[in-house]
Amino acid sequence: MILIDAIEACDDKSIRARMKVTPGGLFNLADGSLPAWVGIELMAQTVAAFAGIQAKRNGQPVELGFLLGTRKYESTVASLAANQQVEIKAACSLQDETGMGVFECTLTADPDVQMSARLNVYRPPNVSSYFEEPTP
């Protein structure tokens, strides 16, 4: 389930993506709008795209990561209107060798629609071990 439509720009510390609110999607309300809480998923997908682009640039495989938490989520609206163009930005404020990262994210749809959050993410060194079942 990919909700973002395109990556507009990406450098070593930040990324900018866009999407259009298309009625009839998995999370859309009856009027075609998207609830504001979906903004967190849009931000998380943008951070995931950033991690994938950075991995490719460094000759590494794209790996699975986890959204650990969201802090300071704020939204000026209850939903994003149908057919509205949305810009999502994420800037890495912390990333360490253990796979932990913090991203400052914003979502803008027009001057009156603003969302922001701080996302805490984790990319484990051996992600496949998280899906292995222990033997009895």
Rosetta silent file (secondary structure, phi, psi, omega in degrees, C-alpha in Angstrom):
SEQUENCE: MILIDAIEACDDKSIRARMKVTPGGLFNLADGSLPAWVGIELMAQTVAAFAGIQAKRNGQPVELGFLLGTRKYESTVASLAANQQVEIKAACSLQDETGMGVFECTLTADPDVQMSARLNVYRPPNVSSYFEEPTP
SCORE:     score description
SCORE:     0.000 S_00000001
   1 L     0.000   99.906  178.086    0.000    0.000    0.000 S_00000001
   2 L  -106.020  122.783 -178.368    1.855    3.032   -1.276 S_00000001
   3 L   -99.877  -27.686  179.918    0.059    6.323   -0.706 S_00000001
   4 L   -78.554  147.593 -176.585    2.667    8.835   -1.898 S_00000001
   5 L   -94.093  -35.861 -174.468    2.723    9.523   -5.634 S_00000001
   6 E  -159.163  154.557  171.600    6.216   10.883   -6.264 S_00000001
   7 E   -98.442  123.079 -178.921    9.509   11.959   -4.762 S_00000001
   8 E   -87.611  -38.769 -177.900   10.210   15.572   -5.679 S_00000001
   9 E  -160.388  151.627  177.094   13.681   15.934   -4.123 S_00000001
  10 E  -155.895  130.192  174.063   16.047   14.077   -1.811 S_00000001
  11 L  -126.569 -163.136 -175.422   19.451   14.961   -0.390 S_00000001
  12 L   -70.004  -16.612 -176.025   21.614   13.576    2.432 S_00000001
  13 L  -126.457  -11.133 -174.947   19.380   14.946    5.194 S_00000001
  14 E  -151.416  166.646 -179.868   15.894   15.507    3.796 S_00000001
  15 E  -145.998  151.296  175.443   13.245   14.458    1.312 S_00000001
  16 E  -132.340  126.437 -179.475   10.171   16.025   -0.291 S_00000001
  17 E  -125.054  169.485  176.704    7.302   13.923   -1.659 S_00000001
  18 E  -142.343  159.906  173.714    3.848   14.628   -3.028 S_00000001
  19 E  -157.824  159.176  175.510    0.506   12.929   -3.394 S_00000001
  20 E  -114.382  133.596  177.768   -3.007   13.727   -4.514 S_00000001
  21 L   -72.293  108.240 -177.349   -5.958   12.751   -2.344 S_00000001
  22 L  -104.455  120.649  179.415   -7.814   10.380   -4.655 S_00000001
  23 L   -58.888  151.403  176.529  -11.362    9.394   -3.633 S_00000001
  24 L    90.604    5.025  179.066  -12.105    5.691   -3.270 S_00000001
  25 L   -78.767  176.104 -175.921   -8.856    4.715   -1.576 S_00000001
  26 L   -57.462  -37.469 -174.487   -8.430    2.388    1.364 S_00000001
  27 L  -105.970   -0.531 -175.753   -8.625    5.129    4.017 S_00000001
  28 L   -66.909  146.191  173.838  -10.938    7.650    2.331 S_00000001
  29 L   -81.357  174.488 -177.059  -14.114    8.805    4.021 S_00000001
  30 L   -57.883  -32.472  179.820  -17.488    8.771    2.224 S_00000001
  31 L   -84.129    4.292  178.634  -16.888   12.293    0.857 S_00000001
  32 L    90.991   -8.150 -179.562  -13.524   11.225   -0.629 S_00000001
  33 L   -77.156  165.522  176.672  -11.425   13.035    1.968 S_00000001
  34 E  -110.283  131.051  176.366   -8.621   11.446    4.006 S_00000001
  35 E   -59.975  147.921 -176.983   -8.715   11.593    7.816 S_00000001
  36 L   -58.974  -30.371 -178.330   -5.893   13.681    9.283 S_00000001
  37 L   -64.125  -21.080  176.684   -4.420   10.666   11.071 S_00000001
  38 H   -66.883  -19.132  175.390   -3.437    9.245    7.659 S_00000001
  39 H   -56.074  -34.337  177.271   -0.930   12.100    7.586 S_00000001
  40 H   -63.045  -42.160  178.135    1.237   10.027    9.941 S_00000001
  41 H   -65.274  -39.847  177.717    1.303    7.206    7.380 S_00000001
  42 H   -62.219  -41.586  177.212    2.184    9.660    4.603 S_00000001
  43 H   -64.535  -43.636 -179.558    5.062   10.970    6.709 S_00000001
  44 H   -63.618  -40.581  178.060    6.220    7.419    7.517 S_00000001
  45 H   -66.399  -33.951  177.245    6.162    6.427    3.837 S_00000001
  46 H   -67.323  -41.626  176.067    8.192    9.522    2.990 S_00000001
  47 H   -63.389  -40.808  178.175   10.782    8.585    5.637 S_00000001
  48 H   -62.527  -39.991  177.080   10.856    5.030    4.231 S_00000001
  49 H   -63.078  -40.854  176.976   11.482    6.440    0.748 S_00000001
  50 H   -57.932  -48.311 -179.127   14.341    8.521    2.178 S_00000001
  51 H   -62.027  -40.529  178.905   15.909    5.405    3.737 S_00000001
  52 H   -65.551  -42.426  178.447   15.551    3.462    0.491 S_00000001
  53 H   -63.856  -43.635  179.353   17.115    6.220   -1.597 S_00000001
  54 H   -63.139  -41.236  178.387   20.021    6.552    0.842 S_00000001
  55 H   -61.117  -47.832  179.704   20.588    2.777    0.793 S_00000001
  56 H   -60.604  -42.377  179.379   20.632    2.708   -3.019 S_00000001
  57 H   -62.304  -30.301 -179.491   23.027    5.664   -3.169 S_00000001
  58 L   -94.962   10.631  178.347   25.387    3.797   -0.840 S_00000001
  59 L    70.390   22.200 -179.223   25.177    0.541   -2.814 S_00000001
  60 L  -104.403  159.080  175.872   23.200   -1.171   -0.049 S_00000001
  61 L   -73.678  151.916  174.265   19.973   -3.170   -0.317 S_00000001
  62 L   -77.367  126.536 -175.714   16.693   -1.493    0.590 S_00000001
  63 L  -121.667  161.491  178.588   15.600   -2.961    3.920 S_00000001
  64 L   -71.975  143.760  175.301   12.514   -2.937    6.081 S_00000001
  65 L  -132.780  171.508 -176.828   12.260   -0.424    8.906 S_00000001
  66 E  -125.359  139.734  169.400    9.826    0.231   11.733 S_00000001
  67 E   -85.246  113.678 -178.357    7.923    3.292   12.894 S_00000001
  68 E   -85.084  -36.307 -177.574    8.488    3.233   16.654 S_00000001
  69 E  -174.248  166.004  179.307    6.492    6.272   17.614 S_00000001
  70 E  -129.077  131.210  178.663    5.167    9.679   16.773 S_00000001
  71 E  -122.924  149.562  174.386    5.604   12.745   18.931 S_00000001
  72 E    56.660   38.870  176.944    4.104   16.203   18.760 S_00000001
  73 E   -71.794  126.626  178.030    1.608   15.352   16.010 S_00000001
  74 E  -136.053  143.132  177.457   -0.425   18.441   15.169 S_00000001
  75 E  -141.753  140.112  178.213   -2.960   19.099   12.439 S_00000001
  76 L   -88.307   -4.968 -178.588   -4.931   22.201   11.548 S_00000001
  77 L  -136.069  161.505  176.319   -7.687   20.113    9.907 S_00000001
  78 L   -86.410  -21.694  179.716   -9.695   16.962   10.602 S_00000001
  79 E  -157.375  162.389  174.638   -9.231   15.678    7.049 S_00000001
  80 E   -97.760  127.585 -175.290   -7.572   16.330    3.694 S_00000001
  81 L   -66.075  149.595  176.030  -10.106   17.220    0.995 S_00000001
  82 L   -57.308  140.511  178.402  -10.658   14.997   -2.029 S_00000001
  83 L    68.685    9.958  178.517   -8.434   15.898   -5.003 S_00000001
  84 L   -77.615  137.975  174.660   -6.200   18.077   -2.824 S_00000001
  85 E   -83.935  135.305 -174.933   -2.485   18.157   -3.699 S_00000001
  86 E  -126.539  135.802  174.237   -0.288   17.379   -0.684 S_00000001
  87 E  -112.274  130.324  179.610    3.430   18.006   -0.105 S_00000001
  88 E  -118.341  129.455  177.837    5.227   15.920    2.535 S_00000001
  89 E  -122.770  143.263  175.299    8.669   16.848    3.857 S_00000001
  90 E  -138.256  132.367  178.791   10.915   14.912    6.225 S_00000001
  91 E  -124.185  127.902 -179.334   14.248   16.060    7.627 S_00000001
  92 E   -76.052  119.373  177.966   16.575   13.723    9.509 S_00000001
  93 E  -103.745  -16.371  177.606   17.545   15.264   12.839 S_00000001
  94 E  -157.535  133.116  174.125   19.206   12.151   14.292 S_00000001
  95 E  -152.141  126.715 -178.141   20.468    8.884   12.856 S_00000001
  96 L  -120.788  176.744 -176.668   22.929    6.549   14.531 S_00000001
  97 L   -69.539  -18.236 -179.524   24.771    3.326   13.732 S_00000001
  98 L   -79.383   -7.680 -179.908   22.300    1.199   15.716 S_00000001
  99 L   101.939   -1.237  178.732   19.542    1.988   13.205 S_00000001
 100 E   -80.037  143.728  177.768   17.667    4.552   15.294 S_00000001
 101 E  -149.588  152.993  175.910   16.486    7.723   13.591 S_00000001
 102 E  -129.652  131.926 -178.810   14.390   10.807   14.271 S_00000001
 103 E  -127.083  133.740  173.427   12.697   12.807   11.518 S_00000001
 104 E   -91.400  120.373 -173.289   10.965   16.176   11.665 S_00000001
 105 E  -121.455  145.704  173.544    8.033   15.932    9.258 S_00000001
 106 E  -135.600  151.347  176.071    5.549   18.366    7.771 S_00000001
 107 E  -132.149  127.197 -178.439    2.584   17.959    5.475 S_00000001
 108 E  -129.291  131.415  177.741    1.183   20.941    3.601 S_00000001
 109 E  -114.753  -30.496  170.637   -1.858   20.981    1.338 S_00000001
 110 E  -165.577  178.103 -175.526   -2.474   24.715    1.082 S_00000001
 111 L   -56.868  -24.703 -177.538   -1.687   27.643    3.360 S_00000001
 112 L   -94.658   -9.447 -178.131   -4.479   26.617    5.754 S_00000001
 113 E  -111.001  110.604 -179.416   -3.702   22.884    5.914 S_00000001
 114 E  -135.317  136.240  171.575   -0.651   22.029    7.958 S_00000001
 115 E  -132.303  147.937  176.913    0.385   18.868    9.775 S_00000001
 116 E  -149.047  153.074  178.612    3.601   18.220   11.633 S_00000001
 117 E  -165.495  159.717  171.636    5.126   15.431   13.700 S_00000001
 118 E  -109.987  120.019 -179.195    8.394   13.983   14.915 S_00000001
 119 E  -103.085  131.290  173.845    8.779   10.344   13.850 S_00000001
 120 E  -102.159  124.865 -175.359   11.036    7.895   15.680 S_00000001
 121 E  -127.689  161.969  179.916   12.127    5.043   13.417 S_00000001
 122 E  -144.647  129.982  173.293   14.301    1.947   13.643 S_00000001
 123 L  -118.038  102.328 -177.095   16.046   -0.118   10.977 S_00000001
 124 L   -69.075  153.134 -179.582   17.441   -3.248   12.645 S_00000001
 125 L   -66.700  -30.000 -179.871   20.716   -4.731   11.405 S_00000001
 126 L  -132.868   78.782 -173.040   19.115   -8.149   10.791 S_00000001
 127 H   -62.495  -29.559 -178.487   15.443   -7.513   10.096 S_00000001
 128 H   -62.472  -27.010  179.528   14.704  -11.138    9.144 S_00000001
 129 H   -66.361  -20.811  178.888   15.304  -12.200   12.744 S_00000001
 130 H   -74.909  -15.084 -177.687   12.198  -10.218   13.753 S_00000001
 131 L  -108.474   -1.352  178.255   10.031  -12.526   11.674 S_00000001
 132 L   -81.554  137.974  176.829   11.506  -15.852   12.751 S_00000001
 133 L   -90.614  136.902  178.442    9.468  -17.927   15.148 S_00000001
 134 L   -68.174  146.058  177.100   11.344  -19.420   18.061 S_00000001
 135 L   -80.584  139.341 -178.308   11.554  -23.187   18.119 S_00000001
 136 L   -70.048    0.000    0.000    9.733  -24.802   21.051 S_00000001
